[in-house]
Short mmCIF file of C-alpha atoms in Angstrom, two decimals:
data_model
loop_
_atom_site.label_atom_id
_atom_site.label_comp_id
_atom_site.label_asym_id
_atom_site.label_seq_id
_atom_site.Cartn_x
_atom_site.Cartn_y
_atom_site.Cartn_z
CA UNK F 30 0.00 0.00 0.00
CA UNK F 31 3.06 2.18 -0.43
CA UNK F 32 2.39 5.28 2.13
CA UNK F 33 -0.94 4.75 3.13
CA UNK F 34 -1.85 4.26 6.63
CA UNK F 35 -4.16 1.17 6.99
CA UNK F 36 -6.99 0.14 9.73
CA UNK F 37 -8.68 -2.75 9.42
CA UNK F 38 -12.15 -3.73 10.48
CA UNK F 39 -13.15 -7.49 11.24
CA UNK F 40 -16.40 -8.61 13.13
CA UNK F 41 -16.77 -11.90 15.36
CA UNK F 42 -18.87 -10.30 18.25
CA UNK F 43 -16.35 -9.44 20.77
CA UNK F 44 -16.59 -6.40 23.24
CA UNK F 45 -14.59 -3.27 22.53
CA UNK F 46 -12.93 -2.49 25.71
CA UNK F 47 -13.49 1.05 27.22
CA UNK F 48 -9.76 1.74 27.66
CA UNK F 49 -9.38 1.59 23.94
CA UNK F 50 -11.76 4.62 23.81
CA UNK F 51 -9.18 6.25 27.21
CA UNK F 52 -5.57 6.07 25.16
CA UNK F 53 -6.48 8.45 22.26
CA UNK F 54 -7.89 10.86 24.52
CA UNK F 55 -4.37 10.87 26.50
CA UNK F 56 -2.66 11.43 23.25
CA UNK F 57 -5.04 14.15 22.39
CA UNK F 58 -3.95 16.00 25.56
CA UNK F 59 -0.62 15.22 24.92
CA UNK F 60 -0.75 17.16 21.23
CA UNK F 61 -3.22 19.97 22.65
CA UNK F 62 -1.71 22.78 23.36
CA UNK F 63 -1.22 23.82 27.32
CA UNK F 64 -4.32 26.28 27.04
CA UNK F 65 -7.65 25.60 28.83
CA UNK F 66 -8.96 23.13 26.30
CA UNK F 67 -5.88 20.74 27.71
CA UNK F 68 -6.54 21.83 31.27
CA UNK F 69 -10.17 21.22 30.23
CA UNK F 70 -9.13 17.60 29.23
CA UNK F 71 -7.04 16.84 31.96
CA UNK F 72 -9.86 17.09 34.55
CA UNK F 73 -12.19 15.33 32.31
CA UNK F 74 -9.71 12.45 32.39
CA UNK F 75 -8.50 12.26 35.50
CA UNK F 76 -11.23 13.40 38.02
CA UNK F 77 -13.47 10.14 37.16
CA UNK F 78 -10.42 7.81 37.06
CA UNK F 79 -9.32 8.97 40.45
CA UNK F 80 -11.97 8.83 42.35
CA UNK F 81 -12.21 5.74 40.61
CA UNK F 82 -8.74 4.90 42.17
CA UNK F 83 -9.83 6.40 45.60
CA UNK F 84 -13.05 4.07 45.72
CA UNK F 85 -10.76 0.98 44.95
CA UNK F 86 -8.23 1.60 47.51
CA UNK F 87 -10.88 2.55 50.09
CA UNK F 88 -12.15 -0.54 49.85
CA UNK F 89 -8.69 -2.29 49.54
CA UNK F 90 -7.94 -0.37 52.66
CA UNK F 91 -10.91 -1.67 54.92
CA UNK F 92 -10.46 -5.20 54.13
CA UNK F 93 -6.76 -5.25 54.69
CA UNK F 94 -7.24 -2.68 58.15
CA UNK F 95 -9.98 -5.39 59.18
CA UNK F 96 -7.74 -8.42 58.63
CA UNK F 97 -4.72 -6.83 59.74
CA UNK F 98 -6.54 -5.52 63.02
CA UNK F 99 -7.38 -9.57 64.03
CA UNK F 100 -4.20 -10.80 62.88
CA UNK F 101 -2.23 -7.86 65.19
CA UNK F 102 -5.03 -9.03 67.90
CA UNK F 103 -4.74 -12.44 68.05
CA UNK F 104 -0.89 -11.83 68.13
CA UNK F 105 -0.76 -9.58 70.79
CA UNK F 106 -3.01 -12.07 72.79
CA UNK F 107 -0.31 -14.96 72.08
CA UNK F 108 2.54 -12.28 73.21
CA UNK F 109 0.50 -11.50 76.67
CA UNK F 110 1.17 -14.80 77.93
CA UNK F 111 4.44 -15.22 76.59
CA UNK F 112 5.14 -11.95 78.36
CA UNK F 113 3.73 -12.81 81.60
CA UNK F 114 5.83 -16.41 81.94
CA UNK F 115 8.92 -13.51 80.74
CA UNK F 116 7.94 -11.31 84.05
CA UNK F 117 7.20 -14.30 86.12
CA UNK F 118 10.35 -15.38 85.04
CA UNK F 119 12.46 -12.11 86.08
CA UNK F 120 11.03 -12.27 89.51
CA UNK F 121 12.39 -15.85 90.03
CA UNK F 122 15.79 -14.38 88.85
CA UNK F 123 16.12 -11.55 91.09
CA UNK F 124 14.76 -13.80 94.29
CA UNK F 125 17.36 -17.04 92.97
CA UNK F 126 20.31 -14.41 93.39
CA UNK F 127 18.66 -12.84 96.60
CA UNK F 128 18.74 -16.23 98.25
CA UNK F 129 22.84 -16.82 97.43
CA UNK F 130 23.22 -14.24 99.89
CA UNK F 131 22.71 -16.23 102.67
CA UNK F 132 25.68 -18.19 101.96
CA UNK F 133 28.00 -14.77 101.90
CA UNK F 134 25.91 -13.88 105.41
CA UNK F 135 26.52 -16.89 107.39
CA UNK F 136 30.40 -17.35 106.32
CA UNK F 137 31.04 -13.51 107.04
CA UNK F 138 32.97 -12.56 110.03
CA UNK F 139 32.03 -10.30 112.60
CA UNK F 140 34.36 -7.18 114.18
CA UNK F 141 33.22 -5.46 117.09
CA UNK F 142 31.89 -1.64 116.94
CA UNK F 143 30.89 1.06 118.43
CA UNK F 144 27.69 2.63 118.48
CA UNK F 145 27.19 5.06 115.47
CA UNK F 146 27.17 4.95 111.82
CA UNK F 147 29.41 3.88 109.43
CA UNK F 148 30.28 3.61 105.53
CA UNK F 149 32.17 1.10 103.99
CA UNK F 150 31.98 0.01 100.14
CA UNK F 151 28.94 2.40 99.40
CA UNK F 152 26.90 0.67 101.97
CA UNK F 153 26.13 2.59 105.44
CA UNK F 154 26.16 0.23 108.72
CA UNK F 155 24.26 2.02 111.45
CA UNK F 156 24.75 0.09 115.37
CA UNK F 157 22.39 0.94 117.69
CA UNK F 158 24.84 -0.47 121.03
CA UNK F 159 28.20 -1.43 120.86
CA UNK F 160 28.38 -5.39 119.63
CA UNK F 161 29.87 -7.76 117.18
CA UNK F 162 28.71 -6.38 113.62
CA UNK F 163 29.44 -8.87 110.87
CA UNK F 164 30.90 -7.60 107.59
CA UNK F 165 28.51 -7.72 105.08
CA UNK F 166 29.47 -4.22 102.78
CA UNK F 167 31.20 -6.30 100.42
CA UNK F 168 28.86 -8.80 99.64
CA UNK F 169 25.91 -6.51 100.07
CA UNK F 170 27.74 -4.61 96.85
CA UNK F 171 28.10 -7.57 94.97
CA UNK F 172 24.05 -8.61 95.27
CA UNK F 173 23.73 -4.85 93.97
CA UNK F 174 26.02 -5.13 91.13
CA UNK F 175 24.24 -9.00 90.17
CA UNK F 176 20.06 -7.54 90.99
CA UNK F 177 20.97 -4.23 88.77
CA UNK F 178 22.24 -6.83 85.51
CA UNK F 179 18.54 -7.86 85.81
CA UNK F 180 16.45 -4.72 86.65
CA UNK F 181 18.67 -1.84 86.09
CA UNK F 182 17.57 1.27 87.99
CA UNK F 183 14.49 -0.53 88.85
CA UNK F 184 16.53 -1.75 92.14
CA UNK F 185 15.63 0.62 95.12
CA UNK F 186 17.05 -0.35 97.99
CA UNK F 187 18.74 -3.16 99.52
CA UNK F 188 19.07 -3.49 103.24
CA UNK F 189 20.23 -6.61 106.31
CA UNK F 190 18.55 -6.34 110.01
CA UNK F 191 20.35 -8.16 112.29
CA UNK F 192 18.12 -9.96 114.77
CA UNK F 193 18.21 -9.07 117.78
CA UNK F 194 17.88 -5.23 116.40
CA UNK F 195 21.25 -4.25 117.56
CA UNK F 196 22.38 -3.08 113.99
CA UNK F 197 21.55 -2.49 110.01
CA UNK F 198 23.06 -2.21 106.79
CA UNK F 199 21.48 -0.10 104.41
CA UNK F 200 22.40 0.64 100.05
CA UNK F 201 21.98 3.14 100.10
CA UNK F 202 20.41 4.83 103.38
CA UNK F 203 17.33 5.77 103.89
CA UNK F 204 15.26 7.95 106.17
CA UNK F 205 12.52 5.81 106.46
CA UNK F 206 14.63 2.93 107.63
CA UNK F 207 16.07 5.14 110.01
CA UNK F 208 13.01 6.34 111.45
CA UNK F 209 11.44 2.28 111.98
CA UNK F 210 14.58 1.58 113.40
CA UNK F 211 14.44 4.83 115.78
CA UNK F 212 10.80 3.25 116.96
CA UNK F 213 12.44 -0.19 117.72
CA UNK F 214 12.04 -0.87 121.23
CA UNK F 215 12.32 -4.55 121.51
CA UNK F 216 15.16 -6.99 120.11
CA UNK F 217 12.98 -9.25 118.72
CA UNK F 218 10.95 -6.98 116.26
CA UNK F 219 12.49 -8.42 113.03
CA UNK F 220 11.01 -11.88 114.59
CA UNK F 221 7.62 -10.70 114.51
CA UNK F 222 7.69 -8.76 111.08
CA UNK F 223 8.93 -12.59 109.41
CA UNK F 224 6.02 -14.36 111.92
CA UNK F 225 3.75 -11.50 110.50
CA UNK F 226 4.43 -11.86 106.76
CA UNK F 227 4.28 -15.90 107.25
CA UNK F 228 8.06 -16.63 106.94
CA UNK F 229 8.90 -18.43 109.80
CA UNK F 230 10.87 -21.35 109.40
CA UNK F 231 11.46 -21.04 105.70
CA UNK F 232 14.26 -23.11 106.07
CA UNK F 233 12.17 -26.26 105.82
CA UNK F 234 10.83 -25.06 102.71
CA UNK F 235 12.59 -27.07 99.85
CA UNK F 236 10.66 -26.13 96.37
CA UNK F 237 8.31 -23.81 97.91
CA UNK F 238 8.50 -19.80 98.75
CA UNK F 239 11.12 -19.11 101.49
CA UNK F 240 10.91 -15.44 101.09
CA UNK F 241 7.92 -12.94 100.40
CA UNK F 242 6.95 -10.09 97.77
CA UNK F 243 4.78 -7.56 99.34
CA UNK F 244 2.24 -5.41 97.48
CA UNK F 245 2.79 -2.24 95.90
CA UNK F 246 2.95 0.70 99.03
CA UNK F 247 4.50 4.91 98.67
CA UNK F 248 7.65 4.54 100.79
CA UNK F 249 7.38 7.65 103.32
CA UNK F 250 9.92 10.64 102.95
CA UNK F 251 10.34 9.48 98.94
CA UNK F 252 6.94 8.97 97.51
CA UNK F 253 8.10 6.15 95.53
CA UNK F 254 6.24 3.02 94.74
CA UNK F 255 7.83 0.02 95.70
CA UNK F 256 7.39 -3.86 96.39
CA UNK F 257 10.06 -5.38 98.94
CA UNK F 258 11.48 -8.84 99.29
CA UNK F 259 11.68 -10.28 102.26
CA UNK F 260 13.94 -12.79 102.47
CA UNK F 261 14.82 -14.32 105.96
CA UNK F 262 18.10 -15.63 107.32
CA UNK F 263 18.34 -18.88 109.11
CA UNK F 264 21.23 -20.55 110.87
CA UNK F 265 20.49 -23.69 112.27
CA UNK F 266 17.14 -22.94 112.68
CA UNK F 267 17.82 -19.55 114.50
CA UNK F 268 16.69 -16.73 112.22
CA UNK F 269 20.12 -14.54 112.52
CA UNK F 270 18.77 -11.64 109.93
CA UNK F 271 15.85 -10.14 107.69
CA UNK F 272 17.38 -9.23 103.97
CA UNK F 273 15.35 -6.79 102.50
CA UNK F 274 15.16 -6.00 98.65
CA UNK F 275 13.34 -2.75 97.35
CA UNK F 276 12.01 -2.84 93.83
CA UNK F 277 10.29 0.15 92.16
CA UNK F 278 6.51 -0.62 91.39
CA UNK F 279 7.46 1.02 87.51
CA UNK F 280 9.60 -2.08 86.82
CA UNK F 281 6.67 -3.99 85.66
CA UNK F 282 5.69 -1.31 83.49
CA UNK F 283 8.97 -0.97 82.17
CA UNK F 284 9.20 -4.12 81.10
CA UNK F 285 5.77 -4.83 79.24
CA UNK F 286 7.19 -1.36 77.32
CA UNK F 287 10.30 -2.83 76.56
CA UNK F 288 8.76 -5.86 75.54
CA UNK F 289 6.49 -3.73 73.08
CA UNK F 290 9.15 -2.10 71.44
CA UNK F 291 11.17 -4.91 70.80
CA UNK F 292 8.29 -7.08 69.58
CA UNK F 293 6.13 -4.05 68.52
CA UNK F 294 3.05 -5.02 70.45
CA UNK F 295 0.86 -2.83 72.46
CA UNK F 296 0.49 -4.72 76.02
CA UNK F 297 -0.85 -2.94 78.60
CA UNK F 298 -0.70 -2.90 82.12
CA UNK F 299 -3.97 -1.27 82.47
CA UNK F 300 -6.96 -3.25 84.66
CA UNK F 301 -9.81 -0.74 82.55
CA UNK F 302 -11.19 -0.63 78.90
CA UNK F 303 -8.85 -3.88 77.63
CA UNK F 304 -10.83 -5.73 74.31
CA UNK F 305 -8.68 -8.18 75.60
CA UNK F 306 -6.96 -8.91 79.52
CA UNK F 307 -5.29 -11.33 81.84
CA UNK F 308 -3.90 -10.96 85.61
CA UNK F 309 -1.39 -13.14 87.90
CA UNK F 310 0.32 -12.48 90.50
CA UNK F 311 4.30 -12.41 91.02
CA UNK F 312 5.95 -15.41 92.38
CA UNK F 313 5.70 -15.87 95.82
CA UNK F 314 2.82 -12.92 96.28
CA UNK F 315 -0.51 -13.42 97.58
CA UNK F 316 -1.75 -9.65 97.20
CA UNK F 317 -1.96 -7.30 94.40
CA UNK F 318 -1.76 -9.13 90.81
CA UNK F 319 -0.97 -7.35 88.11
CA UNK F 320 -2.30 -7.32 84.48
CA UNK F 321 -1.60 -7.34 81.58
CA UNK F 322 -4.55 -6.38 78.80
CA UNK F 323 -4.86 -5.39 74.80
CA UNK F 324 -6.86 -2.10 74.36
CA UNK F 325 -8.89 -1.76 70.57
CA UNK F 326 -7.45 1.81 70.70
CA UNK F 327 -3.98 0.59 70.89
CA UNK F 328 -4.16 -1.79 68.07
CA UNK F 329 -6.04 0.63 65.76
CA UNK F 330 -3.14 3.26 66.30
CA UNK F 331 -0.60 0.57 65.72
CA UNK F 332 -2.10 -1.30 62.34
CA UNK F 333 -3.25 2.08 60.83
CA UNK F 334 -0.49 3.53 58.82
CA UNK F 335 1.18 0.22 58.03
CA UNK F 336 -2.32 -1.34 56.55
CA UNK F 337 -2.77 1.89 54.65
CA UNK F 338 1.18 1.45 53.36
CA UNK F 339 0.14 -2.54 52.29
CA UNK F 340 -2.73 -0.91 50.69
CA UNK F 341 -1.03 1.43 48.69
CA UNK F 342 1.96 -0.93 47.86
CA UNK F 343 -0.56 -4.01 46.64
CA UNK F 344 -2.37 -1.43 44.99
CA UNK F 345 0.89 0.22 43.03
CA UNK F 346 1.53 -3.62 42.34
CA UNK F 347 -1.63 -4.43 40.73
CA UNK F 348 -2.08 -1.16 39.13
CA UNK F 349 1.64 -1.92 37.27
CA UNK F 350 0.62 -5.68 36.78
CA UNK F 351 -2.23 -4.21 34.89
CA UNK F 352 -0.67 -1.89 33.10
CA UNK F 353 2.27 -4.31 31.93
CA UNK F 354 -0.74 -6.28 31.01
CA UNK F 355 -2.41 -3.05 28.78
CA UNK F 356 0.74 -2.56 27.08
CA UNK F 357 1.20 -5.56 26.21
CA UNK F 358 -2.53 -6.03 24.63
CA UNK F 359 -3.00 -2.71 23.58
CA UNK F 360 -1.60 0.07 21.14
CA UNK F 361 -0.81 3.42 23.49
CA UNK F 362 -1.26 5.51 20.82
CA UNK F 363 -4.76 4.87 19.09
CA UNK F 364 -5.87 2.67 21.80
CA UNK F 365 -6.58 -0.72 19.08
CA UNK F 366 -5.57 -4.12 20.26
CA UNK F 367 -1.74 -5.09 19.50
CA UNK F 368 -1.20 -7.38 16.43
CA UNK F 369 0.65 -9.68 18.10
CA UNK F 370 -1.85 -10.22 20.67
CA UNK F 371 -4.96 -10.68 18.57
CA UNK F 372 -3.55 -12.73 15.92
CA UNK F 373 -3.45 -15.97 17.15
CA UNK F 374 -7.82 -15.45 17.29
CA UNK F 375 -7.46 -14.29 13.80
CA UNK F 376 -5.77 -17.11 12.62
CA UNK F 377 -8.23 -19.32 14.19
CA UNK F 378 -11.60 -17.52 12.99
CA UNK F 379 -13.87 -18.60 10.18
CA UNK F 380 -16.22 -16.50 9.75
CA UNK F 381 -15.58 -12.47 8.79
CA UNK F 382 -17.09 -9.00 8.77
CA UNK F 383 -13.91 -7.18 7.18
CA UNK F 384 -13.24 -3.47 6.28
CA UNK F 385 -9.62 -2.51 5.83
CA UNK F 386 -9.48 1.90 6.26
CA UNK F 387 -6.68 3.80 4.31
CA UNK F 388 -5.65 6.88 5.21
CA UNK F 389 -6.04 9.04 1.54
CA UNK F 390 -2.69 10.99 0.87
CA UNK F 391 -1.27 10.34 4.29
CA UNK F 392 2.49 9.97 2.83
CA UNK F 393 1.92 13.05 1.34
CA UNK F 394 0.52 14.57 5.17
CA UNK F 395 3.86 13.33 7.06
CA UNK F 396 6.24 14.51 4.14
CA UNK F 397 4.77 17.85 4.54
CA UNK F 398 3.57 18.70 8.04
CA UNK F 399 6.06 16.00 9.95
CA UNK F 400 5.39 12.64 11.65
CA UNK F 401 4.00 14.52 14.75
CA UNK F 402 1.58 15.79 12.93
CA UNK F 403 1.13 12.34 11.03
CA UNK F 404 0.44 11.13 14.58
CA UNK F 405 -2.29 13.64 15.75
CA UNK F 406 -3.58 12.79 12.29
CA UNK F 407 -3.62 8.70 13.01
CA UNK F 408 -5.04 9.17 16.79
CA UNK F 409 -8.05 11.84 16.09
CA UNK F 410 -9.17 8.76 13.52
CA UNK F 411 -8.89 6.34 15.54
CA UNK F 412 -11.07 8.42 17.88
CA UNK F 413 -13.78 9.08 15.16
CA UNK F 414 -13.78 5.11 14.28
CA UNK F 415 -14.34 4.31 18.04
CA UNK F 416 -16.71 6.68 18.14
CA UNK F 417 -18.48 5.00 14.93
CA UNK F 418 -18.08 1.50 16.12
CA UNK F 419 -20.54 -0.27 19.06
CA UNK F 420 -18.36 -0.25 22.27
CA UNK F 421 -20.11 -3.38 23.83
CA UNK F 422 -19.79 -5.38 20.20
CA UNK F 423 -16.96 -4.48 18.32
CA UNK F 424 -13.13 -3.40 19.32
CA UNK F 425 -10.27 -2.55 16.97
CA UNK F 426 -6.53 -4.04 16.43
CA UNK F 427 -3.36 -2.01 15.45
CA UNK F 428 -2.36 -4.28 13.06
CA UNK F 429 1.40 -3.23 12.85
CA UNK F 430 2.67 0.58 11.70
CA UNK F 431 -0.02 2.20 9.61
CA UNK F 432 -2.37 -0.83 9.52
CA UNK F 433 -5.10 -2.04 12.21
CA UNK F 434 -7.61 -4.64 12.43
CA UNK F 435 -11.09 -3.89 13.96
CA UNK F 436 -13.68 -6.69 15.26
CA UNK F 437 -16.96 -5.97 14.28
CA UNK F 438 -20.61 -7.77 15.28
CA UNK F 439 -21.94 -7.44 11.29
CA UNK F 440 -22.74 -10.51 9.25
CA UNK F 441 -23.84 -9.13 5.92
CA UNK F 442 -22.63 -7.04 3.49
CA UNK F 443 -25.41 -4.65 3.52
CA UNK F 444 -24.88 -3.57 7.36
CA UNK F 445 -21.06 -3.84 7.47
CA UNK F 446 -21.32 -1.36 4.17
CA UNK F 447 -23.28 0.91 5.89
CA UNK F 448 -20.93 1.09 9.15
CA UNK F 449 -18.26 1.39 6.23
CA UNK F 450 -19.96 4.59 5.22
CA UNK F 451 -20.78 5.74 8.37
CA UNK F 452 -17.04 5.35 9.65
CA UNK F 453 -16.02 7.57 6.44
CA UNK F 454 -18.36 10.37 6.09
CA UNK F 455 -17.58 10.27 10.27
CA UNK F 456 -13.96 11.26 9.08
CA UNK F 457 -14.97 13.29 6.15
CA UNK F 458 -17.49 15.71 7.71
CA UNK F 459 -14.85 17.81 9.92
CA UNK F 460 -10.68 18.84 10.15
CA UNK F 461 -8.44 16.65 11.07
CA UNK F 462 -5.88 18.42 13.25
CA UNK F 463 -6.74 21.49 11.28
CA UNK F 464 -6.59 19.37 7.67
CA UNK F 465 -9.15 18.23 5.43
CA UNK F 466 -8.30 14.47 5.51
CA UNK F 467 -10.25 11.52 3.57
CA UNK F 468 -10.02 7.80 4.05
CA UNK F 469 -10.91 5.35 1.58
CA UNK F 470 -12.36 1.75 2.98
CA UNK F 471 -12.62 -1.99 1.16
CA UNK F 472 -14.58 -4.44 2.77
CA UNK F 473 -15.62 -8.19 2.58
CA UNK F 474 -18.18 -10.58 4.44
CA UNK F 475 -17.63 -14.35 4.56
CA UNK F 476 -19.16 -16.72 6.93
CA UNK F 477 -16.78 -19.67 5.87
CA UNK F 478 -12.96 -18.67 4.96
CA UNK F 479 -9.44 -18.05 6.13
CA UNK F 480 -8.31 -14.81 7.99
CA UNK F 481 -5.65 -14.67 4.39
CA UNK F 482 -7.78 -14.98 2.33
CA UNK F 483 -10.59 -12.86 3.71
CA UNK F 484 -7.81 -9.85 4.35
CA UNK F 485 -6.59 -10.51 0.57
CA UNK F 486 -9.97 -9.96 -0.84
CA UNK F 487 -10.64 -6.55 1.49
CA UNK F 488 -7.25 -5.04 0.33
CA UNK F 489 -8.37 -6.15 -3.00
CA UNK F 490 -11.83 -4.12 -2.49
CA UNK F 491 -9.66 -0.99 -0.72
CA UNK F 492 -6.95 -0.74 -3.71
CA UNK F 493 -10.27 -0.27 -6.00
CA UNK F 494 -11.75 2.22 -3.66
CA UNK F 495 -8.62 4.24 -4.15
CA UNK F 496 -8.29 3.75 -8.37
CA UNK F 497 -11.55 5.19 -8.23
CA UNK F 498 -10.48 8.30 -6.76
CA UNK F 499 -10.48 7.49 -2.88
CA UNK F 500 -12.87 8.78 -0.36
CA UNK F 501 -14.76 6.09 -1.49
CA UNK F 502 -16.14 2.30 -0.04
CA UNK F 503 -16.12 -0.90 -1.86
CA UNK F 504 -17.25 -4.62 -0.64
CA UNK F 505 -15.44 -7.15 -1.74
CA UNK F 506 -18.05 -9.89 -4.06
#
């Protein structure tokens, strides 16, 4: 066909998709010029397909928000209890190196002192009457040094009361401790605080609790909130001396929060307004259990922007899936099927509804004007030929360069001639990028044949359109 542009019209009945009727509009913004008419264009283009876009990810969104939300719960429940055996677990640590000091206690040896207060290795000794203090400063350090490995700054205070109540050891000192001691009138007073907290003889106690962990209380003079271990010293069945071990109240707090952030969960320790909650107590406590619970709030703040961010990326992954898909069955520029993807059907058709379109003079249009123009040209007709065509019965095909196959719904000659005429006077009646440009058409209609040889006998009828001086439509017999 020398420098004619060809399209091609087949019918099988086969829907025309609506994005072939969406890429020549994009190229007809692309050619407008940047004026209002393109600004104009724009919105009509891309205000439907957004929303369009915002209505599918809203709904993306929801469903992934819903299913990540019981995923992140039913997690979060499976990390509460592994937490709590984790807490549980800390307090047997810090009571396991408590006890060892009973070994350093009842091997220490003892010097004889004044009364008054003294400081040795950070820790302050304060006698009441002069007697034989043993020397615990050294291994009172060491318990700090091995608790604060396990609890950090969580470990308050650690102090030793001799019984009979003739001295203390305190790390560090505190006024409170000073002041009970102050009030100590009898010898035996340690005895009845380990009788009173139901410690007495622990020693017998071989798996079970031979110390106690109080409930939370505000120590006076400090206002902190603290739990304290009381762990009792026997030797040979004589209780020789109360260890005490402070813990802040926060350290439970401090480490659901450090459990959070390392496992990003969102345990609580909250007793109010859980969707989900569990409580325990400590080891070796019988008062004031603790909880740990999984509030809606919580999760919703957590999942939000990272479902939104799956959202998006599934949705930037489909949306290029899609379009790899487009590209590969569609021309970008008229918005016609691909050859290459439509052939195959061709090839395997029998029955046909053919026109083949030529562009009149279009060598002539590109020599002159330029192949941009040549291009405006080729997209504003395939615009006018979509807009001829039935969108929900017949679709087009680039057929390779210049040339392009169309599927149409016709199955005689009389109403594929008419479309034929239709499509042409379509194209006749008004400029083409400002030129006056003609196409001439050659058709056929065969219920029983080859693709081949129905396409030879259209190109046949189109080469007679244009000897008889173009502009023109002729059926194949």
């Amino acid at each position: 066909m020398g420098g004619y542009v060809r399209l091609s019209l087949i019918g099988d009945n086969v829907s025309l998709y609506k994005k072939q009727r969406l890429i020549p509009f994009i190229v007809a913004i692309y050619f407008a010029p940047f004026t209002t008419q393109r600004m104009t264009m724009l919105r009509r283009l891309m205000l439907p397909q957004l929303k369009s876009y915002i209505f599918i990810i809203l709904k993306m969104w929801t469903l992934i928000f819903c299913v990540c939300l019981i995923c992140y719960f039913f997690f979060n429940v499976i990390s509460v209890n592994r937490l709590e055996r984790e807490i549980v677990d800390d307090y047997k640590s810090v009571y396991s190196i408590s006890r060892r000091f009973s070994s350093y206690y009842n091997n220490a040896t003892a010097i004889t002192l004044d009364e008054g207060r003294y400081f040795r290795n950070d820790v302050t000794v304060v006698v009441t009457r002069d007697t034989e203090v043993k020397v615990l400063s050294e291994g009172i350090s060491k318990l700090r040094t091995e608790l604060e490995k396990l609890i950090g700054d969580n470990l308050w205070t650690i102090a030793v009361f001799q019984n009979p109540s003739s001295y203390f050891h305190l790390d560090p000192i505190r006024d409170s401790y000073e002041q009970f001691y102050e009030k100590i009138e009898e010898d035996n007073v340690i005895s009845h605080i380990v009788d009173n907290e139901n410690l007495k003889q622990t020693y017998q106690s071989f798996y079970g609790c031979n110390l106690k962990l109080t409930e939370k209380y505000i120590e006076d003079g400090t206002s902190e909130n603290i739990r304290s271990i009381y762990y009792p010293i026997y030797n040979k069945r004589h209780l020789d001396a109360l260890l005490v071990v402070d813990i802040k109240a926060s350290l439970l707090h401090e480490r659901i929060e450090h459990y959070n952030k390392i496992k990003n969960m969102v345990v609580n320790s909250q007793n109010k307004n859980n969707l989900y909650q569990k409580s325990a107590y400590l080891p070796c406590s019988e008062l004031d259990p603790f909880t740990l619970g999984i509030n809606l709030v919580d999760l919703i703040k957590k999942i939000i922007f990272p479902s939104l961010f799956i959202t998006l990326a599934l949705f930037a992954i489909g949306y290029n899936v899609k379009r790899s898909k487009f590209l590969l069955q569609y021309d970008t520029m008229t918005g016609f099927y691909r050859r290459d993807f439509y052939e195959k059907r061709l090839k395997k058709m029998k029955a046909f509804s053919l026109l083949i379109i030529d562009i009149d003079n279009f060598k002539q249009i590109n020599d002159t004007y330029g192949h941009k123009k040549g291009d405006e040209v080729i997209q504003q007709i395939a615009q006018r030929i979509l807009a001829s065509v039935r969108s929900n019965q017949d679709y087009c095909i680039r057929w390779g360069g210049e040339e392009f196959i169309i599927l149409l719904d016709s199955v005689s000659v009389t109403n594929s001639e008419e479309k034929a005429e239709r499509i042409r006077a379509e194209i006749e009646k008004e400029l083409i990028a400002d030129l006056h440009v003609t196409v001439s058409i050659g058709g056929v209609v065969d219920d029983d044949t080859t693709f081949s040889d129905a396409y030879k006998r259209a190109d046949a009828a189109l080469y007679q359109s244009k000897n008889n001086g173009r502009n023109r439509v002729t059926m194949a017999n």
